[in-house]
């Protein structure tokens, strides 16, 4: 090991009077998934800066291809860096790995073969690990396996901690108020977080667009003692009788409804002793007839006391969700000054492109949030909430709702074709509810941002020195179209038609030209000639000043997807600022904002993804440098310092190109 | 087509479909769902919305497309045998009957078996 505590580095960190203030990843390390417990993704390092960033080169590569039974291509990991060692999960089995952060040499790996429960894992994503130390020589790595077990490893050796749970392993499928939890029903796609010696674990379940059943497992939030592995509390995201919010699940739907987990990474505040939980929606992404009512604590930001699991406060961002607008990214802790008043705040960006900002001790909204009347559903058995919350500030960071003015209009011909396609759908404002296919001759309701639009798990990055929040989002409408569920396949009543034939024009199913290249090649757009239906930008980064609530700048996420650029109808059209339809994974340092085209492998727009990694001017959004990586960035980058050298590490991969970690540094 | 069969002729065995189910569950269900009804961005692999597209085509074409393009994030890794097994599970799930013999993964054989509605 060649890591040294750097005196030099310590000098370059501003001396903060309040040691607990949000300040990003300290000491040149990266100890939490989000940099710090507050998920700022900020580092005060500045050795790599505007004057030298053009010299960035690949320092080392670490290949994940042979980890797990099949290669992983879409590695959403963000490593941790502690004491010169990177810790991360890798491969389709989610092995835990320790690597020398200066050289990329593998130091240890931990592999758990879980048999069927691993094979059937509900989520195979790998976002990473949690780290804990007692400040002395007890250092632990916490892994949540694909089959939903919590494992504590000795950070030095990778060997399970014998007196944690049973030989280092804690069963996570217990205590969920269900007699039987079957393999493949519940897991986690994000790491745990450790606050005040309690490991807080969220949950991810099966996608709910067309569930087999309304009867499912609830994704409760649990706290485990980091020393013993003992479960110390459970927070029921679907409350039982006598618990607050139980009445928001009508007709005893609390009894059987599942999901309502927290699949995004979690955040916490050591000083307050709170964890901030971004809760997802309940079972049935687009039909809520089986769970009438507001459905607390679905889609809520919940503050819990880390020691007891007691709810301190909550805010529901969507009542009775019919759009799959889970809270999908870690809450961001932000110390801001609003109208001269210092506020320790928490900011939550969402799929529907809102930024909700609250006082993170009291929950008081920093700017008023209004309940406004929204369109009502025509689906039999459904009952839409009459109102939904709208923050008055900051303004939405992406387009909300869709009218014919939003349609692609590079040429009159394309606009005319887009109008014909749009005619097949119901258009409308934000919160337009899903439609049963063929209602009034419409295929479905066109939703913008839809469930894979807006912001998502890459979330945002926050600069604690300037109070600026950077958030990436995509602008990608899609149709929400329900069909009566065949009772022999599902008891949901209605299920969504998702994927290509789902609510798309019949001719799109077979004959529509589709992208023949690019990472999202398999999915066609619904717009004219296989082009996006709406005007660019299709992907963007927005800078929002959280002190004022005002937007500072917005830039496109690079240029257009390759397949759009080479489309004959695009000849002579300037697509420089069209934006790749994927969320740029963001990292912010004292010197620069870093972003990238993104992976384009999962919930992105067709043709998304690309190899460009970018250094961006924090003040203006100007691109300072573009670097072409061997593949697309699939995870959120980190930065750290060893032996006086700053590194940036990011996970990459692409369709057919197995996952790799790429370390960048100035030679 | 002389000598051609259809999916109604019991073209796969039960055991083969169970093998296919296992492989489907570990490699495909995360996108297409446990009940093959689709999910998030992935289309259903059963019923009208699937069969309308495949009726008139051959089982061989379906196996080829799957092996070439699926799983969509890392295609090209399914063996012919495994791809064939998974497709027999799709056939079973779409209500086409099992027979006594396994579906041969030979391309020439499979291109002769037509997906079609019950005649």
XYZ file of C-alpha atoms in Angstrom:
786
model
C 0.000 0.000 0.000
C 1.336 3.364 -0.913
C -1.235 5.621 0.608
C -0.084 8.517 2.704
C -2.084 11.041 4.634
C -1.279 14.171 2.769
C -0.328 17.263 4.659
C -0.450 19.163 1.425
C -3.947 18.030 0.754
C -5.148 18.986 4.192
C -3.919 22.510 3.550
C -5.912 22.784 0.375
C -9.169 22.024 2.192
C -10.824 25.149 3.555
C -10.896 25.045 7.322
C -14.534 24.928 8.226
C -15.575 26.111 11.637
C -18.447 23.673 11.838
C -16.992 20.241 11.293
C -20.422 18.814 10.555
C -21.320 21.256 7.809
C -21.886 19.676 4.437
C -18.587 19.743 2.669
C -18.452 16.769 0.383
C -15.887 13.993 0.403
C -13.080 14.913 2.786
C -9.374 14.016 3.125
C -9.085 13.148 -0.530
C -11.212 10.048 0.040
C -14.696 8.970 -1.063
C -16.220 7.138 1.872
C -19.868 7.095 0.857
C -21.645 6.198 -2.353
C -22.536 9.870 -2.784
C -19.136 11.204 -1.662
C -20.427 12.123 1.782
C -23.425 10.913 3.772
C -25.378 13.801 2.268
C -24.867 12.506 -1.305
C -23.400 15.772 -2.578
C -20.999 14.003 -4.962
C -18.673 16.897 -4.211
C -14.948 16.798 -3.562
C -12.851 19.821 -2.553
C -9.939 18.519 -4.652
C -8.687 20.841 -7.375
C -5.410 19.422 -8.664
C -7.302 18.550 -11.837
C -8.608 21.915 -12.960
C -9.433 23.976 -16.028
C -5.767 24.671 -16.781
C -4.688 21.030 -16.999
C -7.802 18.920 -17.516
C -6.967 18.537 -21.218
C -3.999 16.406 -20.180
C -6.183 13.760 -18.508
C -5.205 10.263 -19.546
C -6.173 6.756 -18.607
C -4.016 5.741 -15.625
C -5.298 2.173 -15.301
C -8.234 -0.044 -16.237
C -9.891 -2.745 -14.177
C -11.986 -5.314 -16.015
C -15.132 -6.791 -14.496
C -15.771 -9.191 -17.358
C -14.877 -12.354 -15.466
C -16.778 -11.505 -12.326
C -20.087 -13.365 -12.167
C -21.403 -16.075 -14.480
C -22.101 -13.605 -17.289
C -20.413 -10.344 -18.119
C -22.058 -7.201 -16.816
C -22.406 -4.415 -19.371
C -24.349 -1.823 -17.475
C -22.248 -1.266 -14.372
C -23.971 1.464 -12.388
C -21.329 1.339 -9.685
C -19.721 4.163 -7.771
C -16.691 2.884 -5.836
C -15.694 4.007 -2.365
C -12.126 5.098 -1.664
C -10.805 4.720 1.848
C -7.133 4.773 2.801
C -5.908 4.259 -0.737
C -8.202 1.326 -1.466
C -11.200 1.306 -3.758
C -14.131 -0.838 -2.681
C -16.919 -1.696 -5.087
C -19.278 -4.384 -6.302
C -18.615 -6.032 -9.643
C -20.129 -8.464 -12.077
C -23.461 -10.161 -12.490
C -23.096 -11.826 -9.056
C -22.291 -8.537 -7.321
C -18.973 -9.670 -5.872
C -17.306 -7.233 -3.475
C -13.836 -6.195 -4.600
C -10.964 -4.186 -3.136
C -8.489 -2.613 -5.516
C -5.386 -0.480 -5.028
C -6.638 2.991 -5.917
C -3.292 4.078 -7.367
C -2.583 1.088 -9.576
C -5.824 -0.810 -10.111
C -4.348 -3.987 -8.666
C -6.951 -6.351 -7.208
C -6.330 -6.831 -3.481
C -9.188 -9.121 -2.525
C -12.574 -10.242 -3.718
C -15.558 -11.738 -1.954
C -17.953 -13.975 -3.861
C -21.170 -15.405 -2.481
C -22.900 -18.042 -4.572
C -26.512 -17.754 -3.510
C -27.899 -20.493 -5.746
C -31.471 -19.947 -6.886
C -32.044 -16.809 -4.862
C -29.073 -15.254 -6.607
C -30.063 -16.513 -10.056
C -33.531 -15.110 -9.651
C -32.381 -11.814 -8.187
C -34.966 -9.141 -8.733
C -32.330 -6.516 -9.454
C -28.890 -7.302 -10.766
C -27.674 -3.716 -10.782
C -24.544 -3.018 -8.842
C -24.297 0.439 -7.392
C -21.759 -0.238 -4.681
C -21.059 -0.660 -0.999
C -21.116 1.049 2.370
C -18.121 1.520 4.651
C -17.942 1.806 8.417
C -15.176 2.137 10.939
C -15.086 2.526 14.699
C -12.306 5.024 14.098
C -9.753 2.465 15.238
C -8.926 -0.775 13.530
C -12.408 -2.162 13.016
C -13.166 -1.334 9.399
C -16.110 -2.935 7.643
C -17.554 -3.135 4.177
C -21.310 -3.704 3.963
C -22.647 -5.538 0.934
C -26.257 -6.261 0.029
C -26.271 -9.380 -2.126
C -28.515 -9.802 -5.180
C -30.497 -12.418 -3.204
C -31.062 -9.887 -0.387
C -28.623 -10.757 2.363
C -26.553 -8.205 4.257
C -22.903 -9.145 4.549
C -20.255 -7.453 6.689
C -16.685 -7.923 5.484
C -13.392 -7.052 7.074
C -12.231 -4.158 4.889
C -8.624 -5.292 5.074
C -9.142 -8.918 4.128
C -12.580 -9.264 2.559
C -13.371 -12.010 5.060
C -16.858 -11.993 6.600
C -16.999 -10.666 10.172
C -17.712 -13.813 12.184
C -19.842 -12.248 14.902
C -21.991 -10.179 12.542
C -25.297 -12.013 11.950
C -24.629 -15.669 11.161
C -20.960 -15.895 10.190
C -21.069 -12.439 8.696
C -24.447 -12.691 6.966
C -27.857 -11.294 7.893
C -31.048 -12.559 6.251
C -32.953 -9.569 4.854
C -36.107 -11.353 3.700
C -37.261 -11.814 7.306
C -39.502 -9.383 9.160
C -41.495 -8.219 6.157
C -44.962 -9.192 7.452
C -45.246 -11.980 4.890
C -45.292 -15.699 5.651
C -43.192 -16.490 2.652
C -40.829 -14.382 0.604
C -39.865 -16.186 -2.581
C -36.526 -15.872 -4.370
C -36.691 -13.039 -6.861
C -39.348 -11.031 -5.041
C -37.177 -8.552 -3.196
C -33.614 -7.303 -3.258
C -31.774 -4.055 -3.428
C -30.091 -2.227 -6.249
C -28.371 0.410 -4.153
C -25.993 0.176 -1.208
C -26.957 0.598 2.438
C -25.883 3.673 4.384
C -24.370 3.632 7.862
C -25.293 6.532 10.157
C -24.556 6.486 13.885
C -23.485 2.858 13.760
C -26.768 1.713 12.233
C -26.829 0.125 8.783
C -29.953 1.369 7.026
C -31.205 -0.891 4.244
C -33.762 -0.017 1.569
C -35.339 -2.411 -0.915
C -36.015 -2.883 -4.613
C -38.734 -5.097 -6.018
C -39.935 -6.216 -9.416
C -40.901 -3.581 -11.934
C -44.618 -3.007 -11.585
C -45.792 -2.149 -15.084
C -47.500 -5.507 -15.477
C -47.278 -7.300 -12.127
C -48.370 -10.902 -11.794
C -50.323 -9.952 -8.702
C -51.363 -7.081 -6.480
C -50.202 -9.323 -3.626
C -46.549 -8.517 -3.134
C -43.846 -7.976 -0.558
C -43.545 -4.551 1.092
C -40.181 -2.845 0.815
C -39.845 -1.824 4.459
C -36.820 0.168 5.571
C -34.755 -1.542 8.263
C -31.926 -0.593 10.586
C -29.249 -3.104 11.678
C -26.598 -2.731 14.339
C -23.314 -2.403 12.454
C -21.452 -4.421 15.096
C -23.787 -7.373 15.620
C -26.014 -7.328 12.555
C -29.046 -7.399 14.824
C -32.138 -5.772 13.390
C -32.871 -2.796 15.588
C -35.886 -1.337 13.849
C -38.296 -1.580 10.943
C -40.040 1.355 9.331
C -43.186 0.184 7.611
C -43.502 2.117 4.383
C -47.000 0.625 4.181
C -48.433 1.273 7.646
C -50.483 -1.293 9.539
C -53.680 -0.502 11.484
C -52.972 1.978 14.255
C -49.957 3.366 12.427
C -50.020 6.796 10.797
C -51.217 6.667 7.222
C -52.929 3.258 7.350
C -56.210 4.930 6.324
C -54.597 6.002 3.037
C -54.809 2.360 1.895
C -58.504 1.779 1.310
C -60.272 -1.592 1.393
C -57.451 -3.094 3.412
C -55.073 -2.748 0.493
C -52.265 -2.262 3.045
C -52.627 -5.974 3.721
C -51.429 -7.207 0.367
C -49.824 -4.335 -1.515
C -46.074 -4.497 -1.927
C -43.167 -2.493 -3.350
C -43.035 0.960 -1.691
C -39.348 0.243 -1.014
C -36.459 2.630 -1.426
C -34.332 1.483 -4.327
C -32.341 4.663 -4.756
C -29.290 5.281 -2.585
C -30.063 6.727 0.863
C -28.636 9.795 2.584
C -28.066 10.744 6.190
C -26.863 13.369 8.614
C -24.542 12.152 11.390
C -25.021 15.345 13.382
C -28.824 15.229 13.432
C -28.825 11.447 13.503
C -31.375 11.254 10.704
C -31.582 9.187 7.553
C -33.417 10.509 4.508
C -35.352 7.845 2.658
C -36.525 8.295 -0.955
C -39.504 5.939 -1.117
C -40.752 4.452 -4.381
C -44.328 3.789 -5.482
C -46.533 0.779 -4.534
C -47.275 -2.297 -6.673
C -49.031 -1.418 -9.924
C -47.052 1.269 -11.716
C -49.859 2.655 -13.819
C -53.041 1.287 -12.274
C -54.017 1.987 -8.671
C -57.519 0.493 -8.574
C -56.179 -2.213 -6.252
C -54.859 0.372 -3.767
C -57.256 3.330 -3.629
C -56.199 6.233 -1.439
C -53.114 8.411 -1.116
C -50.891 5.397 -0.285
C -48.567 6.778 2.364
C -45.479 6.535 2.495
C -45.218 5.788 -1.201
C -43.302 8.446 -3.172
C -42.482 10.211 0.086
C -39.268 11.667 1.346
C -39.151 10.314 4.896
C -36.833 11.466 7.682
C -36.147 8.717 10.208
C -34.260 8.746 13.487
C -31.368 6.457 12.675
C -31.157 4.951 16.131
C -34.834 4.077 16.534
C -36.345 4.133 13.055
C -38.955 6.546 14.366
C -40.468 8.763 11.694
C -39.483 12.366 12.253
C -41.277 13.824 9.273
C -42.357 12.999 5.728
C -43.505 14.671 2.553
C -45.418 12.820 -0.152
C -44.310 14.029 -3.597
C -47.063 12.119 -5.470
C -50.404 11.062 -4.043
C -51.671 7.741 -5.361
C -48.981 7.394 -8.004
C -50.166 6.292 -11.467
C -46.992 7.243 -13.346
C -44.169 5.225 -11.766
C -42.685 8.452 -10.497
C -40.753 6.773 -7.675
C -38.373 9.017 -5.819
C -35.415 7.645 -7.684
C -32.284 9.422 -6.479
C -30.566 10.004 -3.153
C -31.764 13.092 -1.276
C -29.034 15.752 -1.309
C -28.072 17.501 1.912
C -27.381 21.151 1.253
C -26.446 23.929 3.650
C -27.820 27.048 2.015
C -28.574 30.692 2.782
C -32.005 31.855 1.696
C -32.938 35.529 2.162
C -30.077 35.907 4.596
C -31.130 32.900 6.656
C -28.897 29.847 6.957
C -30.845 26.655 6.351
C -29.633 23.101 6.647
C -31.679 21.782 3.795
C -32.347 18.576 1.920
C -33.084 18.754 -1.803
C -34.856 16.002 -3.706
C -34.854 15.921 -7.498
C -37.491 13.746 -9.139
C -38.485 11.884 -12.273
C -41.208 14.466 -12.935
C -38.473 17.152 -12.976
C -39.206 18.917 -9.707
C -36.700 19.914 -7.038
C -38.297 19.737 -3.600
C -36.294 21.606 -0.949
C -36.941 21.257 2.789
C -35.338 22.177 6.076
C -33.761 18.851 6.919
C -34.365 19.147 10.662
C -38.008 20.246 10.603
C -39.207 19.360 7.128
C -40.478 22.884 6.533
C -40.457 23.599 2.777
C -37.847 26.232 1.925
C -40.174 27.615 -0.750
C -43.931 27.048 -0.622
C -45.278 23.876 -2.180
C -48.826 24.131 -3.516
C -51.438 21.447 -3.928
C -52.942 22.024 -7.371
C -55.870 20.351 -9.121
C -54.794 17.760 -11.700
C -56.532 15.818 -14.530
C -58.648 12.856 -13.486
C -58.530 9.277 -14.745
C -61.163 7.620 -16.931
C -59.926 4.106 -16.163
C -62.610 1.868 -14.573
C -61.978 1.308 -10.871
C -59.332 4.012 -10.704
C -59.552 7.082 -8.477
C -57.036 9.832 -9.123
C -55.947 12.149 -6.343
C -57.729 15.485 -6.836
C -54.517 17.449 -6.302
C -50.756 16.989 -6.462
C -47.892 18.979 -4.932
C -46.129 21.610 -7.062
C -43.056 23.371 -5.661
C -43.270 27.112 -6.397
C -39.454 27.192 -6.549
C -37.066 26.092 -8.043
C -38.703 25.933 -11.456
C -38.887 22.439 -13.024
C -35.591 21.390 -14.617
C -37.188 19.667 -17.590
C -40.294 20.008 -19.734
C -43.513 18.928 -18.060
C -46.565 17.923 -20.035
C -46.812 17.859 -23.808
C -48.675 19.862 -26.453
C -48.307 19.945 -30.221
C -45.903 22.894 -29.736
C -43.390 20.453 -28.265
C -43.269 18.279 -31.375
C -40.179 17.941 -33.516
C -40.195 20.726 -36.122
C -36.819 20.703 -37.861
C -38.757 20.738 -41.140
C -42.454 21.318 -41.950
C -42.564 17.751 -43.266
C -41.335 16.282 -39.961
C -43.695 18.457 -37.962
C -46.610 17.308 -40.134
C -45.643 13.672 -39.607
C -45.234 14.272 -35.884
C -48.727 15.817 -35.756
C -50.189 12.680 -37.334
C -48.449 10.493 -34.743
C -49.436 12.772 -31.856
C -53.048 12.562 -33.002
C -53.004 8.897 -31.967
C -52.392 9.846 -28.352
C -53.970 11.959 -25.708
C -51.707 14.909 -24.942
C -51.899 16.977 -21.808
C -50.236 18.576 -18.803
C -48.122 17.029 -16.067
C -50.114 14.393 -14.155
C -52.126 13.395 -17.234
C -53.287 9.935 -16.128
C -52.819 6.692 -18.105
C -55.521 5.658 -20.529
C -57.074 2.319 -21.441
C -55.909 1.538 -24.959
C -58.355 2.664 -27.642
C -60.273 5.041 -25.349
C -61.730 7.672 -27.715
C -59.617 6.176 -30.462
C -56.371 6.963 -28.597
C -53.559 4.451 -28.106
C -52.617 5.894 -24.762
C -51.704 9.025 -22.862
C -48.446 10.672 -23.798
C -46.482 11.450 -20.655
C -43.564 13.871 -20.412
C -41.375 13.316 -18.511
C -42.477 9.704 -18.357
C -41.319 7.088 -15.868
C -37.899 6.784 -17.432
C -37.564 10.501 -18.051
C -36.639 13.443 -15.877
C -33.989 12.751 -13.283
C -33.257 9.234 -12.129
C -30.778 7.321 -9.993
C -27.732 9.383 -11.072
C -29.615 12.299 -9.445
C -27.653 15.472 -8.939
C -24.448 16.863 -7.484
C -24.225 19.790 -5.097
C -21.409 22.280 -4.587
C -21.498 23.241 -0.891
C -19.224 26.227 -1.459
C -21.474 27.927 -3.986
C -24.841 26.399 -3.159
C -25.329 25.280 -6.760
C -27.136 22.045 -7.500
C -26.409 20.331 -10.815
C -29.003 17.901 -12.105
C -29.165 15.837 -15.276
C -32.400 14.799 -16.934
C -33.856 13.375 -20.129
C -36.760 14.578 -22.234
C -38.372 11.501 -23.622
C -42.148 11.188 -23.827
C -43.760 7.798 -23.908
C -47.235 6.403 -23.985
C -49.028 5.066 -20.941
C -51.568 2.609 -22.143
C -53.495 0.083 -20.091
C -55.115 -3.165 -21.123
C -57.463 -5.403 -19.180
C -55.257 -7.997 -17.504
C -55.923 -11.578 -18.519
C -56.991 -13.040 -15.153
C -54.979 -16.174 -15.808
C -51.830 -14.076 -15.966
C -52.489 -11.325 -13.423
C -55.057 -10.281 -10.799
C -54.266 -6.594 -11.211
C -57.364 -5.684 -13.221
C -55.416 -3.483 -15.604
C -51.786 -3.738 -16.600
C -49.654 -1.469 -18.737
C -48.566 -2.180 -22.240
C -44.919 -1.433 -21.945
C -42.081 -1.685 -24.371
C -42.308 -1.397 -28.087
C -45.768 -2.575 -28.976
C -47.020 -0.913 -25.824
C -49.397 1.753 -26.856
C -47.340 2.626 -29.872
C -48.812 2.983 -33.329
C -49.384 -0.477 -34.816
C -47.093 0.333 -37.729
C -44.325 1.085 -35.227
C -44.402 -2.490 -34.050
C -43.111 -3.900 -37.280
C -42.092 -1.507 -39.956
C -40.880 1.604 -38.228
C -37.275 2.382 -39.023
C -35.213 2.043 -35.914
C -31.767 2.930 -34.816
C -29.292 0.529 -36.215
C -26.450 1.700 -34.051
C -25.904 3.211 -30.661
C -26.381 1.670 -27.280
C -30.136 1.957 -27.318
C -30.260 0.428 -30.761
C -32.957 -2.060 -29.942
C -35.599 0.511 -29.157
C -37.159 2.716 -31.803
C -38.435 6.197 -31.080
C -42.095 6.884 -31.467
C -41.503 10.026 -33.514
C -41.532 10.452 -37.306
C -39.155 8.205 -39.261
C -37.778 6.762 -36.047
C -36.718 10.195 -34.794
C -37.618 11.545 -31.368
C -41.176 12.880 -31.220
C -40.318 16.085 -29.366
C -37.873 18.902 -29.993
C -34.423 18.783 -28.436
C -32.698 18.983 -26.074
C -33.300 15.311 -25.408
C -30.901 15.275 -22.488
C -29.653 18.174 -20.397
C -27.812 19.402 -17.341
C -29.331 22.222 -15.298
C -27.539 24.320 -12.673
C -29.831 25.573 -9.915
C -28.768 28.042 -7.228
C -30.312 26.643 -4.059
C -29.691 29.920 -2.218
C -32.053 31.771 -4.546
C -33.987 28.886 -6.052
C -33.167 30.252 -9.520
C -31.773 28.375 -12.473
C -28.268 29.526 -13.392
C -27.735 27.755 -16.682
C -28.832 24.784 -18.749
C -26.776 22.876 -21.308
C -27.557 19.980 -23.593
C -25.966 16.635 -22.785
C -23.662 16.764 -25.784
C -24.869 16.487 -29.341
C -27.485 14.193 -30.884
C -27.322 10.394 -30.852
C -25.335 8.980 -33.746
C -28.403 7.478 -35.390
C -30.131 10.862 -35.432
C -27.058 12.587 -36.844
C -26.831 10.189 -39.780
C -30.578 10.202 -40.463
C -31.196 11.487 -44.015
C -33.926 13.866 -42.803
C -31.366 15.571 -40.523
C -29.096 16.635 -43.338
C -27.925 20.228 -42.837
C -29.610 20.562 -39.445
C -27.545 21.802 -36.525
C -27.686 19.135 -33.834
C -24.760 20.374 -31.737
C -27.003 21.102 -28.792
C -29.544 18.331 -29.250
C -28.380 16.353 -26.229
C -27.958 12.610 -25.811
C -31.202 11.250 -24.329
C -29.490 9.950 -21.205
C -28.727 11.328 -17.766
C -25.194 12.612 -17.467
C -23.587 11.119 -14.349
C -22.345 14.140 -12.387
C -19.357 14.751 -10.113
C -18.465 18.215 -8.859
C -15.114 19.323 -7.448
C -13.758 22.627 -6.226
C -12.465 23.191 -9.741
C -14.846 21.588 -12.226
C -18.096 19.836 -12.963
C -17.702 16.449 -14.644
C -20.337 14.744 -16.743
C -20.664 12.267 -19.596
C -22.951 11.112 -22.396
C -24.189 8.317 -20.114
C -24.790 4.634 -20.668
C -28.000 4.400 -22.649
C -28.408 0.807 -21.594
C -31.489 0.804 -19.495
C -34.023 3.507 -18.805
C -32.888 6.018 -21.354
C -34.175 7.228 -24.662
C -33.470 5.281 -27.839
C -30.005 5.878 -29.235
C -28.732 7.151 -25.896
C -25.245 6.607 -24.602
C -21.864 7.632 -25.837
C -18.197 7.612 -25.003
C -17.646 11.262 -24.215
C -16.566 12.282 -20.722
C -16.735 16.050 -20.086
C -15.213 18.694 -17.901
C -17.642 21.572 -17.588
C -17.237 25.127 -16.296
C -19.253 25.277 -13.078
C -20.209 28.939 -13.485
C -21.261 29.000 -17.115
C -21.846 25.448 -18.289
C -19.211 25.901 -21.001
C -17.511 22.670 -22.054
C -13.840 22.877 -21.109
C -12.717 19.479 -22.281
C -14.124 16.355 -23.900
C -12.379 13.027 -23.549
C -13.342 9.887 -25.445
C -13.410 6.834 -23.171
C -13.228 3.212 -24.370
C -16.995 2.831 -23.767
C -19.965 4.677 -22.276
C -19.949 5.810 -18.669
C -22.401 3.625 -16.796
C -21.812 4.784 -13.207
C -21.377 8.077 -11.409
C -17.680 9.065 -11.280
C -15.659 9.664 -8.134
C -12.431 11.485 -7.423
C -9.720 11.058 -4.796
C -6.091 11.801 -4.068
C -3.154 9.449 -3.456
C 0.514 10.356 -3.231
C -0.264 13.879 -4.315
C -2.049 12.729 -7.415
C -5.742 13.267 -8.094
C -7.634 10.494 -9.857
C -11.080 10.288 -11.366
C -12.572 6.810 -11.583
C -15.659 5.868 -13.527
C -17.396 2.644 -14.523
C -17.887 2.076 -18.237
C -19.452 -0.439 -20.560
C -21.739 -0.650 -23.538
C -23.952 -3.048 -25.360
C -21.596 -5.939 -26.017
C -18.647 -4.231 -24.267
C -18.188 -5.734 -20.802
C -17.874 -3.451 -17.798
C -14.598 -1.802 -16.813
C -13.429 0.764 -14.312
C -11.396 3.524 -15.891
C -9.043 5.630 -13.778
C -8.073 9.017 -15.189
C -5.197 11.165 -14.011
C -2.730 13.734 -15.277
C 0.475 11.882 -16.024
C -44.971 -25.293 -47.291
C -44.450 -28.992 -47.764
C -43.449 -30.787 -44.624
C -43.719 -27.730 -42.441
C -45.166 -27.998 -38.979
C -46.790 -25.471 -36.709
C -46.405 -24.684 -33.034
C -49.647 -26.622 -32.482
C -47.926 -29.919 -33.259
C -46.265 -30.455 -29.865
C -42.840 -29.338 -31.016
C -41.049 -29.233 -27.652
C -40.915 -31.295 -24.460
C -42.002 -30.350 -20.961
C -38.504 -30.814 -19.558
C -37.073 -28.553 -22.166
C -39.555 -25.815 -21.333
C -38.647 -26.160 -17.629
C -34.986 -25.720 -18.498
C -35.978 -22.724 -20.567
C -38.013 -21.316 -17.700
C -35.028 -21.468 -15.397
C -32.822 -19.723 -17.922
C -35.549 -17.181 -18.633
C -35.900 -16.397 -14.945
C -32.234 -15.726 -14.509
C -31.546 -13.940 -17.805
C -34.710 -12.360 -19.100
C -37.224 -11.860 -16.276
C -35.502 -8.764 -14.948
C -36.723 -6.921 -18.042
C -39.628 -8.937 -19.438
C -41.151 -9.793 -16.058
C -41.956 -13.001 -14.225
C -45.203 -13.502 -16.113
C -43.654 -12.457 -19.454
C -45.976 -9.471 -19.473
C -43.180 -7.011 -20.108
C -41.851 -4.301 -17.854
C -40.492 -0.768 -17.900
C -39.220 -0.586 -21.488
C -39.436 -4.221 -22.448
C -42.332 -5.671 -24.449
C -44.513 -8.592 -23.391
C -43.577 -12.007 -24.743
C -47.091 -13.447 -24.563
C -50.558 -12.964 -25.987
C -51.898 -10.687 -28.655
C -49.270 -8.001 -28.508
C -46.548 -10.547 -29.007
C -48.263 -13.027 -31.304
C -49.669 -10.427 -33.703
C -46.096 -9.721 -34.630
C -44.913 -13.315 -34.819
C -47.817 -15.085 -36.448
C -46.735 -16.401 -39.825
C -43.061 -16.371 -38.891
C -40.993 -19.357 -37.890
C -39.726 -20.445 -34.492
C -36.262 -20.308 -36.057
C -36.651 -16.595 -36.725
C -37.681 -16.036 -33.112
C -34.675 -17.965 -31.790
C -32.356 -16.093 -34.145
C -33.680 -12.684 -33.160
C -33.400 -13.553 -29.491
C -29.864 -14.853 -29.782
C -28.791 -11.871 -31.824
C -30.405 -9.103 -29.775
C -31.110 -10.411 -26.260
C -30.451 -9.715 -23.433
C -30.597 -6.237 -24.923
C -27.707 -4.932 -22.812
C -25.323 -7.768 -23.652
C -26.522 -9.821 -26.603
C -24.743 -12.552 -28.501
C -23.932 -14.761 -25.525
C -26.835 -17.241 -25.566
C -25.910 -20.633 -26.952
C -28.142 -22.057 -29.668
C -29.307 -24.708 -27.244
C -30.082 -22.263 -24.445
C -31.811 -19.847 -26.805
C -33.934 -22.717 -28.094
C -34.818 -23.849 -24.575
C -35.912 -20.350 -23.617
C -38.095 -20.068 -26.708
C -39.830 -23.357 -25.824
C -40.730 -21.738 -22.508
C -42.189 -18.828 -24.481
C -44.138 -21.308 -26.601
C -45.482 -23.005 -23.489
C -46.417 -19.676 -21.923
C -48.323 -18.726 -25.058
C -50.412 -21.877 -24.761
C -48.808 -23.996 -27.478
C -48.810 -27.643 -26.400
C -45.788 -29.715 -25.395
C -45.048 -32.998 -27.158
C -42.824 -35.999 -26.572
C -39.597 -34.831 -28.151
C -37.403 -31.847 -27.582
C -37.245 -29.050 -30.101
C -34.098 -29.608 -32.114
C -31.889 -26.531 -32.044
C -30.892 -27.139 -35.664
C -31.677 -24.015 -37.672
C -33.075 -25.892 -40.654
C -35.533 -27.758 -38.463
C -36.722 -24.695 -36.610
C -37.201 -22.640 -39.730
C -39.871 -25.166 -40.748
C -42.012 -24.641 -37.641
C -44.502 -21.856 -38.083
C -46.045 -19.698 -35.366
C -49.726 -19.331 -36.135
C -53.156 -19.009 -34.533
C -55.112 -22.219 -33.929
C -56.575 -23.336 -37.251
